[in-house]
Amino acid sequence: MCLLLCVQVDVCGYPLSIFFIVVNEFCERFSYYGMRAVLVLYFRYFLKWDDDLATSIYHTFIALCYLTPILGAIVADSWLGKFKTIVYLSIVYTVGQVVMAVSAIHDITDTDRDGTPDNMTFHVAMSMVGLFLIALGTGGIKPCVAAFGGDQFEDHQEKQRSTFFSIFYLSINAGSLLSTVITPILRGQECGIHSQQKCYPLAFGVPAALMVVALIVFIMGSGMYNKTAPKGNIMLEVCKCIGFAIKNRFRHRSKTFPKREHWMDWAHEKYDKLLVAQVKMVLKVLFLYIPLPMFWTLFDQQGSRWTLQATTMDGNFVRTVNPILILALVPIMDSLVYPLIKKCHLNFTPLKRMTVGMLIAALAFVAAALLQLQIDVSIYSIYTHTPPHTHTPPHTHTYSIYTHTPPHTHIHIVYIHIHTHIHPPHTHTYMLLTCCFALSYRRFVNGLGSPLNVTLGVGDIAPLSVSNYSLVPQGKAEFTIMNSGGASCLYSKELGFGSAFTLVIPSTFNIGIPDCWQAIQVVEDIKPNTIHMGWQIPQYFLMTAGEVVFSVTGLEFSYSQAPSNMKSVLQAGWLFTVAVGNIIVLIVAEAAQLPDQWAEYILFASLLAVVCIVFAVMSYFYTYTDPAEIEAQFSQPEHEPEEKKRDRVEMERKDSDCSKKDESNFVW
């Protein structure tokens, strides 16, 4: 029954209102993932934080986004209802996105117009306020939107409701896919009033605009929604009911009192049987949630460990593989795989699907481990260049270079020891490399008696000295070598992925002649990587298949098994497992002592396999319920007060008998 007057319109058996909900979710996910795609870059290059601080704040923000759903669920189920909660928190969400966009405008505090903000405290404070509002908004509406969409279906539309959750999940990944492609491009633009800088205001501003669109679209469908009224502070009632049941059971633990079928039955003396039955349903599902965080522990490493793995491989890796595969696999699962399994007369229940999804995710990490073994063979090949003479060089320099990859990946620490013998006219460089690089690296040895300047990130090189390594994108690179007199020489070379070169400029180098570049000697310190990033596709395919089978089913299962007044609470519980999974990743990353990455992959796969077995056993003993049917049994509570009164009197009588018995047995 609608709280407000609403008009139900069906299209092809589906309520028209879900169109507004799906579009709202698409825009909101575009806003969230778009902002998140450049967030670490904003921390690192705009706020000038180091990698450790940027990473810590980033993960703290993500964890907060998955903890606040509990608050949103309480507000929706006990106070405002789902519709108002979504509207009000979406406004908070939108304000947060706008604040983030404003915090990224460097001209606000750039009084000297040098392109660098002069009051970084203002920008940090604004961004922290914006992130807090975003976390409160996105987390608060997470458990409400999916449950609100499920509320739009009638009891006879169970099949359509199941399909809705798949469409809902598709909209999430469609928004994620587009935003992770578009937002980095927007960030790469240059904008500003007084000086041109990377356009973070545009990168944050477009997600803010999409959040405004999401809010408007959702409100437009207001007249069509089925808005269920909140049931009061249900979370507080549930907690009180559980607390009373535990206390009452402890007080009456004597054998004099008969056992009850369920420990929550000890709450019958004070609470309605309907509430007790609803709490039982919620506790059954929450108990099943205990092993689930381990799945998210593996799943979330796509953006960390697997990205790090990709940096040691050849090719242009696109981080949108996961949402692309989801967009393809969800329809395949719903229209082909599940119907085929049903025709084979196999009882592929939701919990069995989730178990299979966890197992597939474990296999994805096994595939990642096998690939890592092949990568290790490639990247730990050591290429040593020895000098043609055997005497000890008169000048020996040892360099320790700490090379940091881009802030969205883990840090590589690379130790490079270079012994350089500069003795014109012969110059020799030999090197020992213990790791390979994500892109190509190039350094120059200046064998001339005069300083040189080299473009493309190398800079000035003093006479008879060695430059620092410069990171160069793979492909054709062109360096311009200039002397103090203004004469220049253009040198170009094709760079392979993961390669490292030392270019030696001999003392006989004549910078003024047309073919001056031919005198430059090239030493290949490490060969390019040969394993292509395309080999990661199998593990991404397995992980995505596991996600589709596990996550989509989990959303539907959480809704179908939840009582009518606690659906958002269970959605919040489902999202809480994601937060716990992220926390586990951080703990394991800090505590892991395994020297080889492939061994860590196998460790995670083994842990998930064990958890999968535990979950399968738990699922075997789970009994599916129909919350509507159970609630209907308590729709006629005429005799319930009398029953509760009779139970309470009986309990008090037994308490009195026990007290008298204890007194008679007491010895002074």
mmCIF file of N, CA and C in Angstrom, residues 236-357:
data_model
loop_
_atom_site.group_PDB
_atom_site.id
_atom_site.type_symbol
_atom_site.label_atom_id
_atom_site.label_comp_id
_atom_site.label_asym_id
_atom_site.label_seq_id
_atom_site.Cartn_x
_atom_site.Cartn_y
_atom_site.Cartn_z
ATOM 1 N N LEU A 236 16.570 -0.434 16.764
ATOM 2 C CA LEU A 236 16.617 -0.396 18.223
ATOM 3 C C LEU A 236 15.745 -1.498 18.820
ATOM 4 N N GLU A 237 14.576 -1.722 18.227
ATOM 5 C CA GLU A 237 13.698 -2.775 18.713
ATOM 6 C C GLU A 237 14.341 -4.151 18.561
ATOM 7 N N VAL A 238 15.010 -4.356 17.442
ATOM 8 C CA VAL A 238 15.687 -5.639 17.206
ATOM 9 C C VAL A 238 16.774 -5.858 18.255
ATOM 10 N N CYS A 239 17.568 -4.827 18.501
ATOM 11 C CA CYS A 239 18.644 -4.954 19.484
ATOM 12 C C CYS A 239 18.085 -5.220 20.881
ATOM 13 N N LYS A 240 17.014 -4.519 21.236
ATOM 14 C CA LYS A 240 16.395 -4.751 22.545
ATOM 15 C C LYS A 240 15.825 -6.155 22.657
ATOM 16 N N CYS A 241 15.213 -6.612 21.563
ATOM 17 C CA CYS A 241 14.628 -7.957 21.565
ATOM 18 C C CYS A 241 15.704 -9.021 21.743
ATOM 19 N N ILE A 242 16.817 -8.874 21.015
ATOM 20 C CA ILE A 242 17.918 -9.838 21.136
ATOM 21 C C ILE A 242 18.508 -9.789 22.540
ATOM 22 N N GLY A 243 18.698 -8.552 23.055
ATOM 23 C CA GLY A 243 19.256 -8.416 24.395
ATOM 24 C C GLY A 243 18.372 -9.043 25.458
ATOM 25 N N PHE A 244 17.051 -8.859 25.346
ATOM 26 C CA PHE A 244 16.140 -9.446 26.324
ATOM 27 C C PHE A 244 16.154 -10.969 26.243
ATOM 28 N N ALA A 245 16.213 -11.497 25.018
ATOM 29 C CA ALA A 245 16.234 -12.960 24.861
ATOM 30 C C ALA A 245 17.469 -13.561 25.517
ATOM 31 N N ILE A 246 18.617 -12.915 25.344
ATOM 32 C CA ILE A 246 19.855 -13.424 25.948
ATOM 33 C C ILE A 246 19.779 -13.335 27.471
ATOM 34 N N LYS A 247 19.320 -12.190 27.968
ATOM 35 C CA LYS A 247 19.228 -12.004 29.422
ATOM 36 C C LYS A 247 18.219 -12.964 30.039
ATOM 37 N N ASN A 248 17.095 -13.146 29.375
ATOM 38 C CA ASN A 248 16.060 -14.027 29.907
ATOM 39 C C ASN A 248 16.515 -15.483 29.902
ATOM 40 N N ARG A 249 17.246 -15.845 28.862
ATOM 41 C CA ARG A 249 17.762 -17.224 28.800
ATOM 42 C C ARG A 249 18.788 -17.460 29.897
ATOM 43 N N PHE A 250 19.630 -16.459 30.164
ATOM 44 C CA PHE A 250 20.656 -16.605 31.202
ATOM 45 C C PHE A 250 20.020 -16.707 32.587
ATOM 46 N N ARG A 251 18.966 -15.923 32.807
ATOM 47 C CA ARG A 251 18.278 -15.950 34.105
ATOM 48 C C ARG A 251 17.593 -17.283 34.357
ATOM 49 N N HIS A 252 17.131 -17.939 33.300
ATOM 50 C CA HIS A 252 16.374 -19.181 33.450
ATOM 51 C C HIS A 252 17.142 -20.367 32.854
ATOM 52 N N ARG A 253 18.407 -20.417 33.222
ATOM 53 C CA ARG A 253 19.255 -21.491 32.686
ATOM 54 C C ARG A 253 19.134 -22.782 33.481
ATOM 55 N N SER A 254 18.357 -22.763 34.580
ATOM 56 C CA SER A 254 18.184 -23.970 35.398
ATOM 57 C C SER A 254 17.417 -25.033 34.608
ATOM 58 N N LYS A 255 17.674 -26.289 34.940
ATOM 59 C CA LYS A 255 16.994 -27.397 34.269
ATOM 60 C C LYS A 255 15.501 -27.432 34.589
ATOM 61 N N THR A 256 15.096 -26.658 35.578
ATOM 62 C CA THR A 256 13.674 -26.600 35.933
ATOM 63 C C THR A 256 12.838 -26.041 34.793
ATOM 64 N N PHE A 257 13.464 -25.152 34.007
ATOM 65 C CA PHE A 257 12.746 -24.494 32.922
ATOM 66 C C PHE A 257 12.928 -25.286 31.635
ATOM 67 N N PRO A 258 11.869 -25.594 30.936
ATOM 68 C CA PRO A 258 11.971 -26.406 29.709
ATOM 69 C C PRO A 258 12.713 -25.647 28.602
ATOM 70 N N LYS A 259 13.408 -26.399 27.784
ATOM 71 C CA LYS A 259 14.132 -25.808 26.665
ATOM 72 C C LYS A 259 13.148 -25.309 25.618
ATOM 73 N N ARG A 260 13.594 -24.349 24.864
ATOM 74 C CA ARG A 260 12.766 -23.806 23.796
ATOM 75 C C ARG A 260 13.412 -24.092 22.450
ATOM 76 N N GLU A 261 12.594 -24.092 21.428
ATOM 77 C CA GLU A 261 13.050 -24.494 20.090
ATOM 78 C C GLU A 261 14.178 -23.603 19.583
ATOM 79 N N HIS A 262 14.113 -22.327 19.837
ATOM 80 C CA HIS A 262 15.125 -21.372 19.387
ATOM 81 C C HIS A 262 15.434 -20.432 20.549
ATOM 82 N N TRP A 263 16.695 -20.021 20.660
ATOM 83 C CA TRP A 263 17.053 -19.187 21.797
ATOM 84 C C TRP A 263 16.329 -17.832 21.764
ATOM 85 N N MET A 264 15.894 -17.368 20.579
ATOM 86 C CA MET A 264 15.142 -16.125 20.513
ATOM 87 C C MET A 264 13.732 -16.275 21.083
ATOM 88 N N ASP A 265 13.267 -17.538 21.266
ATOM 89 C CA ASP A 265 11.939 -17.751 21.837
ATOM 90 C C ASP A 265 11.865 -17.278 23.285
ATOM 91 N N TRP A 266 13.019 -17.044 23.920
ATOM 92 C CA TRP A 266 13.014 -16.548 25.295
ATOM 93 C C TRP A 266 12.566 -15.086 25.354
ATOM 94 N N ALA A 267 12.354 -14.458 24.195
ATOM 95 C CA ALA A 267 11.876 -13.069 24.172
ATOM 96 C C ALA A 267 10.362 -12.985 24.111
ATOM 97 N N HIS A 268 9.670 -14.134 24.044
ATOM 98 C CA HIS A 268 8.213 -14.119 23.884
ATOM 99 C C HIS A 268 7.486 -13.497 25.067
ATOM 100 N N GLU A 269 8.098 -13.526 26.266
ATOM 101 C CA GLU A 269 7.423 -12.975 27.431
ATOM 102 C C GLU A 269 7.213 -11.466 27.315
ATOM 103 N N LYS A 270 8.009 -10.803 26.488
ATOM 104 C CA LYS A 270 7.943 -9.345 26.413
ATOM 105 C C LYS A 270 7.604 -8.821 25.024
ATOM 106 N N TYR A 271 8.025 -9.538 23.981
ATOM 107 C CA TYR A 271 7.897 -9.021 22.620
ATOM 108 C C TYR A 271 6.919 -9.859 21.787
ATOM 109 N N ASP A 272 6.321 -9.192 20.799
ATOM 110 C CA ASP A 272 5.375 -9.864 19.913
ATOM 111 C C ASP A 272 6.059 -11.007 19.183
ATOM 112 N N LYS A 273 5.285 -12.042 18.943
ATOM 113 C CA LYS A 273 5.833 -13.185 18.222
ATOM 114 C C LYS A 273 6.214 -12.824 16.790
ATOM 115 N N LEU A 274 5.530 -11.846 16.208
ATOM 116 C CA LEU A 274 5.886 -11.408 14.860
ATOM 117 C C LEU A 274 7.288 -10.818 14.838
ATOM 118 N N LEU A 275 7.598 -9.939 15.797
ATOM 119 C CA LEU A 275 8.930 -9.342 15.848
ATOM 120 C C LEU A 275 9.982 -10.410 16.093
ATOM 121 N N VAL A 276 9.695 -11.339 16.985
ATOM 122 C CA VAL A 276 10.649 -12.417 17.263
ATOM 123 C C VAL A 276 10.901 -13.237 16.001
ATOM 124 N N ALA A 277 9.842 -13.550 15.265
ATOM 125 C CA ALA A 277 9.993 -14.318 14.024
ATOM 126 C C ALA A 277 10.815 -13.533 13.000
ATOM 127 N N GLN A 278 10.605 -12.224 12.919
ATOM 128 C CA GLN A 278 11.374 -11.398 11.977
ATOM 129 C C GLN A 278 12.844 -11.339 12.363
ATOM 130 N N VAL A 279 13.126 -11.231 13.634
ATOM 131 C CA VAL A 279 14.514 -11.214 14.098
ATOM 132 C C VAL A 279 15.198 -12.542 13.770
ATOM 133 N N LYS A 280 14.457 -13.640 13.940
ATOM 134 C CA LYS A 280 15.015 -14.948 13.587
ATOM 135 C C LYS A 280 15.437 -14.984 12.122
ATOM 136 N N MET A 281 14.593 -14.453 11.236
ATOM 137 C CA MET A 281 14.919 -14.451 9.806
ATOM 138 C C MET A 281 16.166 -13.623 9.529
ATOM 139 N N VAL A 282 16.261 -12.467 10.166
ATOM 140 C CA VAL A 282 17.422 -11.600 9.958
ATOM 141 C C VAL A 282 18.698 -12.262 10.463
ATOM 142 N N LEU A 283 18.641 -12.854 11.648
ATOM 143 C CA LEU A 283 19.821 -13.495 12.225
ATOM 144 C C LEU A 283 20.295 -14.675 11.381
ATOM 145 N N LYS A 284 19.341 -15.405 10.799
ATOM 146 C CA LYS A 284 19.722 -16.530 9.933
ATOM 147 C C LYS A 284 20.558 -16.048 8.753
ATOM 148 N N VAL A 285 20.141 -14.937 8.147
ATOM 149 C CA VAL A 285 20.868 -14.418 6.984
ATOM 150 C C VAL A 285 22.201 -13.805 7.407
ATOM 151 N N LEU A 286 22.196 -13.034 8.495
ATOM 152 C CA LEU A 286 23.438 -12.414 8.965
ATOM 153 C C LEU A 286 24.480 -13.474 9.335
ATOM 154 N N PHE A 287 24.019 -14.596 9.860
ATOM 155 C CA PHE A 287 24.953 -15.682 10.173
ATOM 156 C C PHE A 287 25.625 -16.194 8.902
ATOM 157 N N LEU A 288 24.869 -16.250 7.809
ATOM 158 C CA LEU A 288 25.448 -16.688 6.537
ATOM 159 C C LEU A 288 26.445 -15.673 5.984
ATOM 160 N N TYR A 289 26.314 -14.425 6.383
ATOM 161 C CA TYR A 289 27.207 -13.379 5.885
ATOM 162 C C TYR A 289 28.624 -13.475 6.450
ATOM 163 N N ILE A 290 28.812 -14.207 7.532
ATOM 164 C CA ILE A 290 30.108 -14.225 8.221
ATOM 165 C C ILE A 290 31.271 -14.598 7.292
ATOM 166 N N PRO A 291 31.155 -15.631 6.441
ATOM 167 C CA PRO A 291 32.304 -15.978 5.585
ATOM 168 C C PRO A 291 32.461 -15.080 4.351
ATOM 169 N N LEU A 292 31.467 -14.256 4.023
ATOM 170 C CA LEU A 292 31.457 -13.562 2.735
ATOM 171 C C LEU A 292 32.558 -12.530 2.541
ATOM 172 N N PRO A 293 33.066 -11.840 3.576
ATOM 173 C CA PRO A 293 34.107 -10.838 3.327
ATOM 174 C C PRO A 293 35.332 -11.367 2.591
ATOM 175 N N MET A 294 35.626 -12.663 2.732
ATOM 176 C CA MET A 294 36.808 -13.201 2.068
ATOM 177 C C MET A 294 36.697 -13.103 0.544
ATOM 178 N N PHE A 295 35.474 -13.208 0.021
ATOM 179 C CA PHE A 295 35.306 -13.028 -1.425
ATOM 180 C C PHE A 295 35.728 -11.627 -1.831
ATOM 181 N N TRP A 296 35.280 -10.606 -1.079
ATOM 182 C CA TRP A 296 35.617 -9.224 -1.421
ATOM 183 C C TRP A 296 37.094 -8.946 -1.199
ATOM 184 N N THR A 297 37.728 -9.698 -0.293
ATOM 185 C CA THR A 297 39.164 -9.548 -0.094
ATOM 186 C C THR A 297 39.916 -9.846 -1.389
ATOM 187 N N LEU A 298 39.509 -10.887 -2.091
ATOM 188 C CA LEU A 298 40.138 -11.215 -3.366
ATOM 189 C C LEU A 298 39.666 -10.281 -4.469
ATOM 190 N N PHE A 299 38.377 -9.993 -4.486
ATOM 191 C CA PHE A 299 37.818 -9.193 -5.563
ATOM 192 C C PHE A 299 38.446 -7.808 -5.632
ATOM 193 N N ASP A 300 38.649 -7.158 -4.488
ATOM 194 C CA ASP A 300 39.141 -5.789 -4.476
ATOM 195 C C ASP A 300 40.615 -5.683 -4.843
ATOM 196 N N GLN A 301 41.317 -6.800 -4.935
ATOM 197 C CA GLN A 301 42.720 -6.750 -5.317
ATOM 198 C C GLN A 301 42.909 -6.567 -6.825
ATOM 199 N N GLN A 302 41.822 -6.513 -7.567
ATOM 200 C CA GLN A 302 41.940 -6.184 -8.983
ATOM 201 C C GLN A 302 42.541 -4.796 -9.181
ATOM 202 N N GLY A 303 42.239 -3.893 -8.260
ATOM 203 C CA GLY A 303 42.760 -2.536 -8.378
ATOM 204 C C GLY A 303 44.096 -2.335 -7.698
ATOM 205 N N SER A 304 44.632 -3.354 -7.051
ATOM 206 C CA SER A 304 45.920 -3.201 -6.373
ATOM 207 C C SER A 304 46.921 -4.244 -6.853
ATOM 208 N N ARG A 305 46.791 -5.467 -6.386
ATOM 209 C CA ARG A 305 47.771 -6.499 -6.733
ATOM 210 C C ARG A 305 47.795 -6.787 -8.233
ATOM 211 N N TRP A 306 46.624 -6.885 -8.819
ATOM 212 C CA TRP A 306 46.587 -7.212 -10.242
ATOM 213 C C TRP A 306 47.066 -6.043 -11.095
ATOM 214 N N THR A 307 46.807 -4.820 -10.643
ATOM 215 C CA THR A 307 47.344 -3.668 -11.358
ATOM 216 C C THR A 307 48.857 -3.642 -11.259
ATOM 217 N N LEU A 308 49.391 -3.972 -10.092
ATOM 218 C CA LEU A 308 50.834 -4.077 -9.923
ATOM 219 C C LEU A 308 51.407 -5.149 -10.837
ATOM 220 N N GLN A 309 50.712 -6.256 -10.948
ATOM 221 C CA GLN A 309 51.165 -7.314 -11.842
ATOM 222 C C GLN A 309 51.202 -6.819 -13.285
ATOM 223 N N ALA A 310 50.209 -6.017 -13.676
ATOM 224 C CA ALA A 310 50.143 -5.509 -15.044
ATOM 225 C C ALA A 310 51.304 -4.585 -15.367
ATOM 226 N N THR A 311 51.849 -3.883 -14.344
ATOM 227 C CA THR A 311 52.950 -2.963 -14.606
ATOM 228 C C THR A 311 54.239 -3.676 -14.979
ATOM 229 N N THR A 312 54.303 -4.981 -14.771
ATOM 230 C CA THR A 312 55.500 -5.743 -15.126
ATOM 231 C C THR A 312 55.322 -6.498 -16.439
ATOM 232 N N MET A 313 54.298 -6.117 -17.212
ATOM 233 C CA MET A 313 53.998 -6.832 -18.450
ATOM 234 C C MET A 313 53.975 -5.869 -19.625
ATOM 235 N N ASP A 314 53.962 -6.428 -20.800
ATOM 236 C CA ASP A 314 53.987 -5.640 -22.023
ATOM 237 C C ASP A 314 52.566 -5.359 -22.491
ATOM 238 N N GLY A 315 52.377 -4.219 -23.163
ATOM 239 C CA GLY A 315 51.080 -3.905 -23.744
ATOM 240 C C GLY A 315 50.392 -2.754 -23.042
ATOM 241 N N ASN A 316 49.284 -2.325 -23.592
ATOM 242 C CA ASN A 316 48.468 -1.262 -23.021
ATOM 243 C C ASN A 316 47.268 -1.889 -22.333
ATOM 244 N N PHE A 317 47.327 -1.951 -21.029
ATOM 245 C CA PHE A 317 46.278 -2.620 -20.264
ATOM 246 C C PHE A 317 45.142 -1.656 -19.988
ATOM 247 N N VAL A 318 43.930 -2.078 -20.261
ATOM 248 C CA VAL A 318 42.741 -1.266 -20.004
ATOM 249 C C VAL A 318 42.094 -1.754 -18.716
ATOM 250 N N ARG A 319 41.929 -0.869 -17.729
ATOM 251 C CA ARG A 319 41.401 -1.262 -16.420
ATOM 252 C C ARG A 319 39.881 -1.414 -16.428
ATOM 253 N N THR A 320 39.294 -1.323 -17.597
ATOM 254 C CA THR A 320 37.840 -1.452 -17.690
ATOM 255 C C THR A 320 37.420 -2.863 -18.096
ATOM 256 N N VAL A 321 38.331 -3.822 -17.989
ATOM 257 C CA VAL A 321 38.000 -5.187 -18.383
ATOM 258 C C VAL A 321 36.847 -5.729 -17.544
ATOM 259 N N ASN A 322 36.892 -5.475 -16.226
ATOM 260 C CA ASN A 322 35.862 -6.027 -15.344
ATOM 261 C C ASN A 322 34.457 -5.536 -15.679
ATOM 262 N N PRO A 323 34.202 -4.216 -15.769
ATOM 263 C CA PRO A 323 32.829 -3.799 -16.110
ATOM 264 C C PRO A 323 32.394 -4.225 -17.501
ATOM 265 N N ILE A 324 33.339 -4.300 -18.457
ATOM 266 C CA ILE A 324 32.982 -4.760 -19.802
ATOM 267 C C ILE A 324 32.504 -6.207 -19.752
ATOM 268 N N LEU A 325 33.235 -7.039 -19.037
ATOM 269 C CA LEU A 325 32.851 -8.444 -18.926
ATOM 270 C C LEU A 325 31.529 -8.606 -18.180
ATOM 271 N N ILE A 326 31.297 -7.753 -17.174
ATOM 272 C CA ILE A 326 30.028 -7.835 -16.446
ATOM 273 C C ILE A 326 28.859 -7.529 -17.373
ATOM 274 N N LEU A 327 29.019 -6.482 -18.188
ATOM 275 C CA LEU A 327 27.951 -6.115 -19.116
ATOM 276 C C LEU A 327 27.641 -7.256 -20.079
ATOM 277 N N ALA A 328 28.640 -8.089 -20.366
ATOM 278 C CA ALA A 328 28.423 -9.217 -21.275
ATOM 279 C C ALA A 328 27.897 -10.448 -20.544
ATOM 280 N N LEU A 329 28.414 -10.684 -19.316
ATOM 281 C CA LEU A 329 28.108 -11.943 -18.637
ATOM 282 C C LEU A 329 26.751 -11.941 -17.937
ATOM 283 N N VAL A 330 26.302 -10.799 -17.431
ATOM 284 C CA VAL A 330 25.013 -10.776 -16.725
ATOM 285 C C VAL A 330 23.869 -11.241 -17.623
ATOM 286 N N PRO A 331 23.729 -10.700 -18.854
ATOM 287 C CA PRO A 331 22.654 -11.212 -19.725
ATOM 288 C C PRO A 331 22.835 -12.676 -20.100
ATOM 289 N N ILE A 332 24.097 -13.093 -20.283
ATOM 290 C CA ILE A 332 24.347 -14.489 -20.642
ATOM 291 C C ILE A 332 23.911 -15.416 -19.513
ATOM 292 N N MET A 333 24.233 -15.039 -18.294
ATOM 293 C CA MET A 333 23.850 -15.864 -17.144
ATOM 294 C C MET A 333 22.328 -15.939 -17.004
ATOM 295 N N ASP A 334 21.662 -14.788 -17.127
ATOM 296 C CA ASP A 334 20.215 -14.746 -16.901
ATOM 297 C C ASP A 334 19.413 -15.420 -18.016
ATOM 298 N N SER A 335 19.851 -15.241 -19.256
ATOM 299 C CA SER A 335 19.053 -15.730 -20.385
ATOM 300 C C SER A 335 19.521 -17.072 -20.940
ATOM 301 N N LEU A 336 20.712 -17.510 -20.573
ATOM 302 C CA LEU A 336 21.231 -18.747 -21.159
ATOM 303 C C LEU A 336 21.652 -19.770 -20.108
ATOM 304 N N VAL A 337 22.574 -19.393 -19.238
ATOM 305 C CA VAL A 337 23.159 -20.367 -18.308
ATOM 306 C C VAL A 337 22.134 -20.857 -17.282
ATOM 307 N N TYR A 338 21.482 -19.925 -16.575
ATOM 308 C CA TYR A 338 20.521 -20.331 -15.544
ATOM 309 C C TYR A 338 19.334 -21.108 -16.120
ATOM 310 N N PRO A 339 18.734 -20.662 -17.245
ATOM 311 C CA PRO A 339 17.650 -21.469 -17.833
ATOM 312 C C PRO A 339 18.106 -22.852 -18.266
ATOM 313 N N LEU A 340 19.340 -22.948 -18.778
ATOM 314 C CA LEU A 340 19.858 -24.249 -19.193
ATOM 315 C C LEU A 340 20.028 -25.175 -17.995
ATOM 316 N N ILE A 341 20.529 -24.637 -16.894
ATOM 317 C CA ILE A 341 20.679 -25.441 -15.678
ATOM 318 C C ILE A 341 19.316 -25.897 -15.167
ATOM 319 N N LYS A 342 18.327 -25.009 -15.262
ATOM 320 C CA LYS A 342 16.982 -25.357 -14.813
ATOM 321 C C LYS A 342 16.381 -26.463 -15.665
ATOM 322 N N LYS A 343 16.631 -26.429 -16.992
ATOM 323 C CA LYS A 343 16.124 -27.471 -17.875
ATOM 324 C C LYS A 343 16.772 -28.816 -17.594
ATOM 325 N N CYS A 344 17.967 -28.795 -17.040
ATOM 326 C CA CYS A 344 18.644 -30.044 -16.668
ATOM 327 C C CYS A 344 18.154 -30.568 -15.320
ATOM 328 N N HIS A 345 17.135 -29.898 -14.773
ATOM 329 C CA HIS A 345 16.511 -30.307 -13.512
ATOM 330 C C HIS A 345 17.507 -30.295 -12.347
ATOM 331 N N LEU A 346 18.397 -29.311 -12.366
ATOM 332 C CA LEU A 346 19.338 -29.127 -11.268
ATOM 333 C C LEU A 346 18.831 -28.013 -10.361
ATOM 334 N N ASN A 347 18.838 -28.271 -9.086
ATOM 335 C CA ASN A 347 18.348 -27.294 -8.116
ATOM 336 C C ASN A 347 19.471 -26.318 -7.771
ATOM 337 N N PHE A 348 19.669 -25.345 -8.645
ATOM 338 C CA PHE A 348 20.763 -24.385 -8.486
ATOM 339 C C PHE A 348 20.255 -23.199 -7.660
ATOM 340 N N THR A 349 20.164 -23.410 -6.351
ATOM 341 C CA THR A 349 19.612 -22.411 -5.444
ATOM 342 C C THR A 349 20.546 -21.203 -5.331
ATOM 343 N N PRO A 350 20.047 -20.066 -4.809
ATOM 344 C CA PRO A 350 20.903 -18.886 -4.663
ATOM 345 C C PRO A 350 22.170 -19.142 -3.858
ATOM 346 N N LEU A 351 22.065 -19.882 -2.774
ATOM 347 C CA LEU A 351 23.254 -20.143 -1.965
ATOM 348 C C LEU A 351 24.248 -21.037 -2.700
ATOM 349 N N LYS A 352 23.752 -21.948 -3.511
ATOM 350 C CA LYS A 352 24.657 -22.762 -4.331
ATOM 351 C C LYS A 352 25.350 -21.889 -5.370
ATOM 352 N N ARG A 353 24.624 -20.945 -5.936
ATOM 353 C CA ARG A 353 25.244 -20.017 -6.887
ATOM 354 C C ARG A 353 26.370 -19.227 -6.213
ATOM 355 N N MET A 354 26.097 -18.737 -5.026
ATOM 356 C CA MET A 354 27.113 -17.955 -4.318
ATOM 357 C C MET A 354 28.341 -18.801 -3.995
ATOM 358 N N THR A 355 28.118 -20.055 -3.654
ATOM 359 C CA THR A 355 29.243 -20.959 -3.391
ATOM 360 C C THR A 355 30.083 -21.152 -4.639
ATOM 361 N N VAL A 356 29.425 -21.363 -5.766
ATOM 362 C CA VAL A 356 30.146 -21.516 -7.037
ATOM 363 C C VAL A 356 30.901 -20.235 -7.379
ATOM 364 N N GLY A 357 30.272 -19.077 -7.123
ATOM 365 C CA GLY A 357 30.941 -17.808 -7.396
ATOM 366 C C GLY A 357 32.216 -17.647 -6.597
#
